[in-house]
mmCIF file of C-alpha atoms and ligand atoms in Angstrom:
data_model
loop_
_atom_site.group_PDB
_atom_site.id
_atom_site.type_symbol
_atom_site.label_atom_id
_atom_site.label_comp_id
_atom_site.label_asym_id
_atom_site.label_seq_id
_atom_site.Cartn_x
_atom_site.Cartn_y
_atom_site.Cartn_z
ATOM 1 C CA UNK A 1 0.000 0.000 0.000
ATOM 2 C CA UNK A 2 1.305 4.047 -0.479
ATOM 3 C CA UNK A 3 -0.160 4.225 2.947
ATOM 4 C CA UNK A 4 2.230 2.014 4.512
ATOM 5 C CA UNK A 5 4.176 4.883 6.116
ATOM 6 C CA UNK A 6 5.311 4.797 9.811
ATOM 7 C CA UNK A 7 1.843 6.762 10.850
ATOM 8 C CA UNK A 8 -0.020 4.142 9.534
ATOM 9 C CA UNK A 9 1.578 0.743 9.495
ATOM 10 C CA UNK A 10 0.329 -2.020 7.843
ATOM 11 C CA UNK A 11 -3.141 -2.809 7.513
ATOM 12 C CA UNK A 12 -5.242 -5.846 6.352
ATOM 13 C CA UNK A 13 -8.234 -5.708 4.492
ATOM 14 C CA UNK A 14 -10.974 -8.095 5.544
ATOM 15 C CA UNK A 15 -14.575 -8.460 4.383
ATOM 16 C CA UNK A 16 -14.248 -4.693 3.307
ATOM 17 C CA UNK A 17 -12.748 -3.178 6.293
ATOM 18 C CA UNK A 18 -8.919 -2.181 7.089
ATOM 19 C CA UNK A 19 -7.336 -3.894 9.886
ATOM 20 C CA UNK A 20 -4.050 -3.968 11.652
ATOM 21 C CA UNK A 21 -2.544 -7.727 11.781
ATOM 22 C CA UNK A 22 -3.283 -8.016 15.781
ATOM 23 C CA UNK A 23 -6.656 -6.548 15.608
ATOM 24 C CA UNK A 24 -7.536 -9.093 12.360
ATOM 25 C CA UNK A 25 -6.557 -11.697 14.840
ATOM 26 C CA UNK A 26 -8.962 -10.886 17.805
ATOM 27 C CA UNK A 27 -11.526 -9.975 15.038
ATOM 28 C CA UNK A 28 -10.717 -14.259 13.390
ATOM 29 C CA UNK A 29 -10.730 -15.190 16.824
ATOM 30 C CA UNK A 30 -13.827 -13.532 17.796
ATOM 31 C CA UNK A 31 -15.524 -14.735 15.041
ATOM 32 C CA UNK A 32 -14.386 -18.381 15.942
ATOM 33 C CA UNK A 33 -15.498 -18.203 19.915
ATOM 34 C CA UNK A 34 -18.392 -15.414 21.345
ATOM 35 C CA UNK A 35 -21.484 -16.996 21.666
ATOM 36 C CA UNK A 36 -23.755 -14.386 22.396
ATOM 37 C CA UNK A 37 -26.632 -13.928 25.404
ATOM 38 C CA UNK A 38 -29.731 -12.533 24.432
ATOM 39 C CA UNK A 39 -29.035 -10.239 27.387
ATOM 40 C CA UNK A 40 -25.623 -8.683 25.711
ATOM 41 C CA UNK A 41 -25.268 -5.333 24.800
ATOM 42 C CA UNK A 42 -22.293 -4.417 22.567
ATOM 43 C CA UNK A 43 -20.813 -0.649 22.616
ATOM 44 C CA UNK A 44 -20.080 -0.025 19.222
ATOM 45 C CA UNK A 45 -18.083 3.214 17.332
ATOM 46 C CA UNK A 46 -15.407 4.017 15.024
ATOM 47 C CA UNK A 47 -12.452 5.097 17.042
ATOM 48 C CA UNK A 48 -12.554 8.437 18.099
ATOM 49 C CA UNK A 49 -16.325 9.084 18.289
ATOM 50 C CA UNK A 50 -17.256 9.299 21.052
ATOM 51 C CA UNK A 51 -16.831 5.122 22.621
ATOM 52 C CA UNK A 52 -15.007 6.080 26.213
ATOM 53 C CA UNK A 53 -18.003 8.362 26.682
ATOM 54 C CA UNK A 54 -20.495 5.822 25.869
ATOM 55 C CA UNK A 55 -19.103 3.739 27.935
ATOM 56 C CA UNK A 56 -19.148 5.681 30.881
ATOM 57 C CA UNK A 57 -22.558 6.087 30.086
ATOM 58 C CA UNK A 58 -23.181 3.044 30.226
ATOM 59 C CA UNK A 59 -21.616 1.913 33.180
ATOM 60 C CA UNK A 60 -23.120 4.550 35.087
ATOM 61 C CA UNK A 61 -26.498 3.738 34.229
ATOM 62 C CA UNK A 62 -26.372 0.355 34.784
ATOM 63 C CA UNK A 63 -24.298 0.984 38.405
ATOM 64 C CA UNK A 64 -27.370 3.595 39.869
ATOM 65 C CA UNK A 65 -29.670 0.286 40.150
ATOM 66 C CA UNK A 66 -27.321 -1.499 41.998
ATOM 67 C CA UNK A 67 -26.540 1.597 44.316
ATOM 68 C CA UNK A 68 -30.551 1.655 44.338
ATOM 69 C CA UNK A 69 -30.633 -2.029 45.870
ATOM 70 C CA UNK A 70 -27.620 -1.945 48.551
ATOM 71 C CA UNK A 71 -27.256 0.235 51.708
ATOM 72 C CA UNK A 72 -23.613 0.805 51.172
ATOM 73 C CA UNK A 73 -22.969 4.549 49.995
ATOM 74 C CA UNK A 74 -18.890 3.778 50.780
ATOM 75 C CA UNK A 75 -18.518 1.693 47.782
ATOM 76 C CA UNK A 76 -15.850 3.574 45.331
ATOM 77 C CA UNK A 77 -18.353 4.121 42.197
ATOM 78 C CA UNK A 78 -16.360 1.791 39.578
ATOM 79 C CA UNK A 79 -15.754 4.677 36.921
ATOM 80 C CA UNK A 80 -13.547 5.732 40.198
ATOM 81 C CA UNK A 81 -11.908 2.410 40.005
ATOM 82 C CA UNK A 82 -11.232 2.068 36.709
ATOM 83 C CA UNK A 83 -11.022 3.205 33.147
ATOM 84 C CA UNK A 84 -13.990 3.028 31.105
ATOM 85 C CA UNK A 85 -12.407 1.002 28.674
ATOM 86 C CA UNK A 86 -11.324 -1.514 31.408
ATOM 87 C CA UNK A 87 -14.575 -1.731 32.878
ATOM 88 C CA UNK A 88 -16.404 -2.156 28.765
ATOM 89 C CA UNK A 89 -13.336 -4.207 27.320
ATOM 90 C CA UNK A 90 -13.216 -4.841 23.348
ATOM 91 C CA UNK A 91 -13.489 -7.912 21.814
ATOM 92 C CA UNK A 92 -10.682 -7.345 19.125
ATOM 93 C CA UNK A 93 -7.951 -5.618 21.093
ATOM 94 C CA UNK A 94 -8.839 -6.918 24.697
ATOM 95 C CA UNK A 95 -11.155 -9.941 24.802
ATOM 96 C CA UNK A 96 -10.163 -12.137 21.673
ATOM 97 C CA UNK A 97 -7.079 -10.634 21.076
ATOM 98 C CA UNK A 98 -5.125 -13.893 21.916
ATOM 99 C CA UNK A 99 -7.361 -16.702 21.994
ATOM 100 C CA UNK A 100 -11.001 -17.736 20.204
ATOM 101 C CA UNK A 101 -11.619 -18.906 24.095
ATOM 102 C CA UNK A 102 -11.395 -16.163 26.706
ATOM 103 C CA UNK A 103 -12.888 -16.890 30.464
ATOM 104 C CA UNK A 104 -15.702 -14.482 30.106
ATOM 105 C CA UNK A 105 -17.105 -15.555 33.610
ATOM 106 C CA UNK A 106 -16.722 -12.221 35.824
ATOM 107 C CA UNK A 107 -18.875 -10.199 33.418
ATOM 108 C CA UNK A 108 -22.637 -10.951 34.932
ATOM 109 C CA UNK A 109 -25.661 -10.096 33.024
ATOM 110 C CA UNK A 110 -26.134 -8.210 31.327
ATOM 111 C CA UNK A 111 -22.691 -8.396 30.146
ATOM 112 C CA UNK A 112 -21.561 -5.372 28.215
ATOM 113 C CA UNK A 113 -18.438 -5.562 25.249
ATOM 114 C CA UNK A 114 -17.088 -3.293 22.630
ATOM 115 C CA UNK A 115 -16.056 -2.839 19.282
ATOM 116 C CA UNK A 116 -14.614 -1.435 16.433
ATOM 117 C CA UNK A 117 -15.737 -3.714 13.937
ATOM 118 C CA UNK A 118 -18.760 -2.643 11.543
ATOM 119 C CA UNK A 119 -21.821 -3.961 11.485
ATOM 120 C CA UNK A 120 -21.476 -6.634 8.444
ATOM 121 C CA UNK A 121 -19.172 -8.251 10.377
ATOM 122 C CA UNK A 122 -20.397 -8.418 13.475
ATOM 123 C CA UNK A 123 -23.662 -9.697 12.746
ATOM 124 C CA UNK A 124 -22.411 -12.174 11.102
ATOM 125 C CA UNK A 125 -21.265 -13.942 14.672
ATOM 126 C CA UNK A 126 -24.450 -12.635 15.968
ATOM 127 C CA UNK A 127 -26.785 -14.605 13.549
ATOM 128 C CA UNK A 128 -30.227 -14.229 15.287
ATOM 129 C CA UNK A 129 -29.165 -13.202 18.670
ATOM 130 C CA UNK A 130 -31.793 -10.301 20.004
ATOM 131 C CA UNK A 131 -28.900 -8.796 22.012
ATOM 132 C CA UNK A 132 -28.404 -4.805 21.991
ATOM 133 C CA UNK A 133 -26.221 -2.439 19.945
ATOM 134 C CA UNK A 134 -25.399 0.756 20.535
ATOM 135 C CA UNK A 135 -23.731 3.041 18.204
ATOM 136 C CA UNK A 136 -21.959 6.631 18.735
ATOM 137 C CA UNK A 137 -21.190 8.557 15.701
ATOM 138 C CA UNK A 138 -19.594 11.825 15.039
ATOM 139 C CA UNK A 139 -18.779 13.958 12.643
ATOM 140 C CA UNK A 140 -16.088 12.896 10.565
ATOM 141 C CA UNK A 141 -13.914 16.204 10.439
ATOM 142 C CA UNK A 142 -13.922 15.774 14.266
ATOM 143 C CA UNK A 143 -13.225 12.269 14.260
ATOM 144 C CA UNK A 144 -10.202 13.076 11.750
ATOM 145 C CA UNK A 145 -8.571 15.540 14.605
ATOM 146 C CA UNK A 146 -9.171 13.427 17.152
ATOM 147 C CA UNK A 147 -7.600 11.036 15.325
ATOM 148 C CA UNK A 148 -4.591 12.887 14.602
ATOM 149 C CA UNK A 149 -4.334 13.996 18.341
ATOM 150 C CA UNK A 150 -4.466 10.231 18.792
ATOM 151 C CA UNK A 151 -1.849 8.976 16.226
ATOM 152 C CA UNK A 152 0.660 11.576 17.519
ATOM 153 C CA UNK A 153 0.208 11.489 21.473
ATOM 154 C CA UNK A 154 1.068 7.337 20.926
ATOM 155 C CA UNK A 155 3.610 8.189 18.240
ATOM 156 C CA UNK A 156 5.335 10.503 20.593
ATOM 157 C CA UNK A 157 5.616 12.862 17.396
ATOM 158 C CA UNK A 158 3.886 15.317 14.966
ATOM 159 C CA UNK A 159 2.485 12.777 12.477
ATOM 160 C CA UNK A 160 1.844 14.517 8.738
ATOM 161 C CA UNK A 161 -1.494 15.869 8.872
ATOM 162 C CA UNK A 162 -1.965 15.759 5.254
ATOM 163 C CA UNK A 163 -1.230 12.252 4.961
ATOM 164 C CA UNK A 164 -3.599 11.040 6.999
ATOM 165 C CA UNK A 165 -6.062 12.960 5.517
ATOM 166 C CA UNK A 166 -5.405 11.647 2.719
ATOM 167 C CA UNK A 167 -5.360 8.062 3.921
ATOM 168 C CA UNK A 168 -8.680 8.836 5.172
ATOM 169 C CA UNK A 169 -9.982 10.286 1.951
ATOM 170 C CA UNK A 170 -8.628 6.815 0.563
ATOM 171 C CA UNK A 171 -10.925 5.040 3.105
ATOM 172 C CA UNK A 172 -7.315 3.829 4.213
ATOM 173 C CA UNK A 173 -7.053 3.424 8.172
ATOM 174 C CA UNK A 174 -7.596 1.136 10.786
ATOM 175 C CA UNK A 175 -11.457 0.243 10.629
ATOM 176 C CA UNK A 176 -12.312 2.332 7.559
ATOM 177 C CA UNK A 177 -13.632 3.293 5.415
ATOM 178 C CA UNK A 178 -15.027 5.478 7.989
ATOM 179 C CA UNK A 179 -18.442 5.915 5.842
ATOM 180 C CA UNK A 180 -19.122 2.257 4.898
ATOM 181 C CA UNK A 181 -18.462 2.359 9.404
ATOM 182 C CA UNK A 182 -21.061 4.212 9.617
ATOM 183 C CA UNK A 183 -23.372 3.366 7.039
ATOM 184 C CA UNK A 184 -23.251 0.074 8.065
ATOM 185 C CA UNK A 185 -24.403 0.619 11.792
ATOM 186 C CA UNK A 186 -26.978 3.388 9.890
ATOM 187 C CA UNK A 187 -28.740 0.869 8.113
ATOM 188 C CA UNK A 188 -28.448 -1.587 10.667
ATOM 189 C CA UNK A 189 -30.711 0.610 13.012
ATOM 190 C CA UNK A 190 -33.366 1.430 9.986
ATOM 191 C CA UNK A 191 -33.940 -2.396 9.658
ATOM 192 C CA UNK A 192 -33.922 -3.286 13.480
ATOM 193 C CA UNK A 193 -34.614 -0.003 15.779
ATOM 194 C CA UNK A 194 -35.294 -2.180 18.600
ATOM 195 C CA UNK A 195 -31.516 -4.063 18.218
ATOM 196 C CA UNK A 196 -29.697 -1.117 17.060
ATOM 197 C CA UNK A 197 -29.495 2.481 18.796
ATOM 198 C CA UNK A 198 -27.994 5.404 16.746
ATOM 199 C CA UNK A 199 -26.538 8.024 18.638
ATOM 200 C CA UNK A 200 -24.406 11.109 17.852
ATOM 201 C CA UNK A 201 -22.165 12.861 19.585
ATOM 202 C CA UNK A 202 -23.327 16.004 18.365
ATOM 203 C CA UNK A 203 -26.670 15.645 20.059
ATOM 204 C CA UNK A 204 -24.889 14.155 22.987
ATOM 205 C CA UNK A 205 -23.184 17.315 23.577
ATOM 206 C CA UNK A 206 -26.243 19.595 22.643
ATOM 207 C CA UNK A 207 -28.715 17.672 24.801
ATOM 208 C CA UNK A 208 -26.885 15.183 27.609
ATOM 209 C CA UNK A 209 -30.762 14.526 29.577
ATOM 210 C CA UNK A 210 -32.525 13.847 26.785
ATOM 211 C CA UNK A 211 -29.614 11.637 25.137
ATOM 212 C CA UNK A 212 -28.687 9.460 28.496
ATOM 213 C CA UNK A 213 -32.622 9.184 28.748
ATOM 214 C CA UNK A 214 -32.451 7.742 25.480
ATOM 215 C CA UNK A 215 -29.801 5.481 26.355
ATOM 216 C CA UNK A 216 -31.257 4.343 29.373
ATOM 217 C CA UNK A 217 -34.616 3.413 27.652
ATOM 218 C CA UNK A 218 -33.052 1.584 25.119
ATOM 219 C CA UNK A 219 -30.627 -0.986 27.429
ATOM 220 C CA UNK A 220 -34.097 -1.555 30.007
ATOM 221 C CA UNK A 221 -33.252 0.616 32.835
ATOM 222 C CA UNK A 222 -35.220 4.024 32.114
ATOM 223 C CA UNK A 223 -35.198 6.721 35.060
ATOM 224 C CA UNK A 224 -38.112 6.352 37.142
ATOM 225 C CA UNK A 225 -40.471 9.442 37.822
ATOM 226 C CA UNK A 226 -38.767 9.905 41.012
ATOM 227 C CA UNK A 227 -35.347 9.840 39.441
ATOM 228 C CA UNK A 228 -36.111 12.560 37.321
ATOM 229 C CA UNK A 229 -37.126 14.503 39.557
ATOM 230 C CA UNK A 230 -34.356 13.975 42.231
ATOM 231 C CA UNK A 231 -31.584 15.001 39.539
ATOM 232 C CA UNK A 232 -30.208 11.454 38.902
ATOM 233 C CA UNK A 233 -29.867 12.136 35.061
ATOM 234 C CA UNK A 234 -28.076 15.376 35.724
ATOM 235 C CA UNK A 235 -25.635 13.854 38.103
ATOM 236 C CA UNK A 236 -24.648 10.757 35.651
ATOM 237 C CA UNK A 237 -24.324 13.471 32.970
ATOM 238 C CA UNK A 238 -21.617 15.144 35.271
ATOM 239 C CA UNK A 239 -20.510 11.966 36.529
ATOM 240 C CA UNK A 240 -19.554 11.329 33.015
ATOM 241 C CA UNK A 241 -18.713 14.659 32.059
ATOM 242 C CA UNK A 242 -15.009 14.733 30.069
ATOM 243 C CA UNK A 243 -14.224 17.088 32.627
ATOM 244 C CA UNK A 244 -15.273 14.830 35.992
ATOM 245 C CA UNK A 245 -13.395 12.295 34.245
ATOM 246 C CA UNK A 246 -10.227 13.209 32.877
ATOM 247 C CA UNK A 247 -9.683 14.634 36.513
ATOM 248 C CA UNK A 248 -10.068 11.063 38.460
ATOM 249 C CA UNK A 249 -6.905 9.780 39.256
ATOM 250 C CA UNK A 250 -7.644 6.323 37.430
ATOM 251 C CA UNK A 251 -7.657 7.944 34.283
ATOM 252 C CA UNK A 252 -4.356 9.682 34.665
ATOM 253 C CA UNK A 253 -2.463 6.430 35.381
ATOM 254 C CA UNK A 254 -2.543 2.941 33.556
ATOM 255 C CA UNK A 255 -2.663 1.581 29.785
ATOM 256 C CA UNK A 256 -5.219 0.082 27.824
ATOM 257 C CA UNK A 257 -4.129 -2.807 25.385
ATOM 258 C CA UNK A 258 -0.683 -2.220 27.332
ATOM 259 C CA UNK A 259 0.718 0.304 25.332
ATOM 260 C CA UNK A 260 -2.121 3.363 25.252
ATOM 261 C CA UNK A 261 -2.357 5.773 27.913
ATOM 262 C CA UNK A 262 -5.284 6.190 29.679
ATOM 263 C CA UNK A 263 -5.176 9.740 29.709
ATOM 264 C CA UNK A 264 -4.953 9.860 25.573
ATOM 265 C CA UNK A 265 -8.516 9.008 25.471
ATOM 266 C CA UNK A 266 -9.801 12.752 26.896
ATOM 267 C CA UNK A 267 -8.627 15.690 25.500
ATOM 268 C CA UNK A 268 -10.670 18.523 24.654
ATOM 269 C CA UNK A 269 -14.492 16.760 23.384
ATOM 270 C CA UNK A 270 -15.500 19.868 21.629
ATOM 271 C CA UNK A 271 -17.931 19.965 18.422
ATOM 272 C CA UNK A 272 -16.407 21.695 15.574
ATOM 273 C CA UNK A 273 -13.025 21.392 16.554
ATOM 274 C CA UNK A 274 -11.912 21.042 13.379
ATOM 275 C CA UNK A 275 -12.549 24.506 12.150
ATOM 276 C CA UNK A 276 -9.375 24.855 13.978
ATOM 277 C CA UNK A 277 -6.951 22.179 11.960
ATOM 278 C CA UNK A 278 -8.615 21.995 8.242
ATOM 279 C CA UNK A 279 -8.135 23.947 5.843
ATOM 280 C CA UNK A 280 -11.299 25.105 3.601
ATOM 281 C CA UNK A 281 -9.654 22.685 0.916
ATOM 282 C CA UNK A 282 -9.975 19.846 3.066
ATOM 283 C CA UNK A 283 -13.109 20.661 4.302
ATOM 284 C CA UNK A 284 -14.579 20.797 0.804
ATOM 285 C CA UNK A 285 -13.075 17.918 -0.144
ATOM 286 C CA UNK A 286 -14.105 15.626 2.778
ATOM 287 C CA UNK A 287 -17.882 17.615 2.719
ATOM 288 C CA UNK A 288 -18.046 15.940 -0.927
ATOM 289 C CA UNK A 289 -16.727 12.032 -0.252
ATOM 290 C CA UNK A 290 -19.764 12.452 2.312
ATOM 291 C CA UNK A 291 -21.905 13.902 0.114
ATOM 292 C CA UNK A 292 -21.555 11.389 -2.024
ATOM 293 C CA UNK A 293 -21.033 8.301 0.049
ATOM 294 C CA UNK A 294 -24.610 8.993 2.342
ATOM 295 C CA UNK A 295 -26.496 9.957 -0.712
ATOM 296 C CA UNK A 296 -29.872 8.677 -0.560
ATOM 297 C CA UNK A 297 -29.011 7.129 2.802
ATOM 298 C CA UNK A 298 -30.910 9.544 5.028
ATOM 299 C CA UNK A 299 -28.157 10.001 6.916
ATOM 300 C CA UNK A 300 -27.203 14.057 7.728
ATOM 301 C CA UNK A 301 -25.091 15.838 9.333
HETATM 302 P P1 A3P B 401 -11.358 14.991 21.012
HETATM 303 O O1 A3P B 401 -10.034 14.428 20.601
HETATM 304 O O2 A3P B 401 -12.054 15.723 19.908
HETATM 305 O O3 A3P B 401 -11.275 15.814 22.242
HETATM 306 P P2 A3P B 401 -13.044 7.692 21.727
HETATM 307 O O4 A3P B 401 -13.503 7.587 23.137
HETATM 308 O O5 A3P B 401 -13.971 7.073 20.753
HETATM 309 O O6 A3P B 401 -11.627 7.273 21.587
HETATM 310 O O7 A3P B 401 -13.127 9.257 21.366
HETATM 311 C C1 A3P B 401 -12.270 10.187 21.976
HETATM 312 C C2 A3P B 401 -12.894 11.555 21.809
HETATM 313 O O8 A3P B 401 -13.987 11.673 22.723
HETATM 314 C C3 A3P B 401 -11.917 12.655 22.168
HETATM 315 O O9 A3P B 401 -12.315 13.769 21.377
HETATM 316 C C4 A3P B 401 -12.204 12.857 23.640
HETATM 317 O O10 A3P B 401 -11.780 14.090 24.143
HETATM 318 C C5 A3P B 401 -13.720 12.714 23.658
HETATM 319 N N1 A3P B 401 -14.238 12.326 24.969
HETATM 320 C C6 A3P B 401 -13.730 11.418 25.831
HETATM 321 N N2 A3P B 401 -14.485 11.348 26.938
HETATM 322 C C7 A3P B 401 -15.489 12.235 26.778
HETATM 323 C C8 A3P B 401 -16.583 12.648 27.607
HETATM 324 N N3 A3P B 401 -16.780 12.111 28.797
HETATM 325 N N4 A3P B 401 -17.423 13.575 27.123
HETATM 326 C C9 A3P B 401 -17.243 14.121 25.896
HETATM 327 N N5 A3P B 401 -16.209 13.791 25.078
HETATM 328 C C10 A3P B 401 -15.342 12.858 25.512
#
């Protein structure tokens, strides 16, 4: 590949999607050993949208009925404990990343994973299985800076901007193309609303309530009248607030997948970052691949 540079490696393409070698592995060995519960519910994102947020979400949600049924107020809330993406691990990099077999015996039901994968592949090891997806998608000029912010902080250099633009442009990176991502989860959620939840990250940011309402309806576990009116949405929205977060001491120590940084994962969660990094060239030019790709879709951003 022209891509194979040092800020992108090399990649593997299988059933349409770009891999690294170690992530095709846990994605083969995935696809060899989960047997899914009905009760499951899978995190699901391209990187960089949005998934450490979800996942505190998520966590969070599920945590408040358990604090509702116990007496103990002492115990350390687990997002205190650990990283989000410790708590939510991911089949390819974590889970399945060594063996088709893992011990997946501590997670109780419902038991929640992640992934990167997209939807045509993950179904596939799914088959019939009524368990829940949930989706974050963002905008993919954020995505792209986040990205880069990403790339460079593991890097420990400035990667080239431009060619990973480019690469991106190509549909060339790990887990793209970032549209048939996206598209894939899209359609996904059209067919089955009931499997699938769409979120954005946009609307996440516009509208926290209304969006972790959403969330919580979806996995089972909506607020109760009382709950909304005793604040509990508003305090798991600043529970999981980037800024609540990034200042707990578990996220400022420790690795995920051994080599990435905790920390790396928050940074500065704004909408329309971009307008700060991309030229009006780039803009244009990645405002027309999506043109293009979501046409007759439905999909806007
Ligand atoms: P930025 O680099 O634009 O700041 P992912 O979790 O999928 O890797 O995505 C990381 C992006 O989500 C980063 O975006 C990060 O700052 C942002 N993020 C992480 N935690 C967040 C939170 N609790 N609320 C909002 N954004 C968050």
């Amino acid at each position: 590949l022209p891509w194979n540079k040092d800020f992108i490696g090399n990649l593997y393409k299988y059933k349409g999607c770009w891999y690294y070698p170690n992530t095709l592995q846990g994605v083969l060995n995935f696809e060899k050993g989960f047997k899914p519960q009905e009760t499951d519910i899978i995190l699901a994102s391209f990187p960089k949208s949005g998934t450490t947020w979800l996942k505190a979400l998520t966590i969070a949600l599920f945590e408040r009925l358990k604090n509702s049924n116990s007496s103990s107020d002492d115990d350390l809330h687990p997002l205190q404990s650990d990283n989000p993406h410790g708590i939510v691990p991911f089949f390819e990099f974590n889970l399945y990343l060594k063996s088709s077999t893992p011990d997946l015996t501590k997670f109780s039901s419902p038991r929640v994973f992640s992934t990167h994968m997209p939807f045509h592949t993950l179904r596939l090891t799914l088959k019939d299985s009524p368990c829940k997806i949930v989706y974050v998608c963002r905008n993919v000029k954020d995505v792209f800076v986040s990205l880069w912010y990403f790339r460079c902080a593991h890097l420990e250099k400035e990667v080239d901007m431009k060619s990973l633009f480019e690469s991106l442009c190509e549909g060339v990176g790990s887990f793209g193309p970032f549209w048939e991502h996206v598209l894939s989860y899209w359609r996904g959620s059209l067919e089955d609303p009931k499997q699938i939840l769409f979120m954005r990250y946009e609307e996440m940011k516009s509208e926290p309530s209304a969006q972790v309402k959403r969330l919580a309806e979806f996995l089972g576990c909506p607020f109760t009248e009382e709950e909304e009116e005793d604040g509990s949405v508003d305090k798991i929205v600043e529970l999981c607030s980037l800024r609540n977060l990034s200042g707990m001491e578990v996220n400022n120590s420790g690795k995920t997948f051994n080599t990435v940084p905790y920390f790396t994962f928050f940074r500065k969660g704004e909408v329309g970052d971009f307008k700060n990094h991309l030229t009006p060239e780039m803009e244009n030019k990645i405002d027309m691949i999506i043109e293009e790709k979501y046409k007759g879709s439905g999909l806007k951003f």
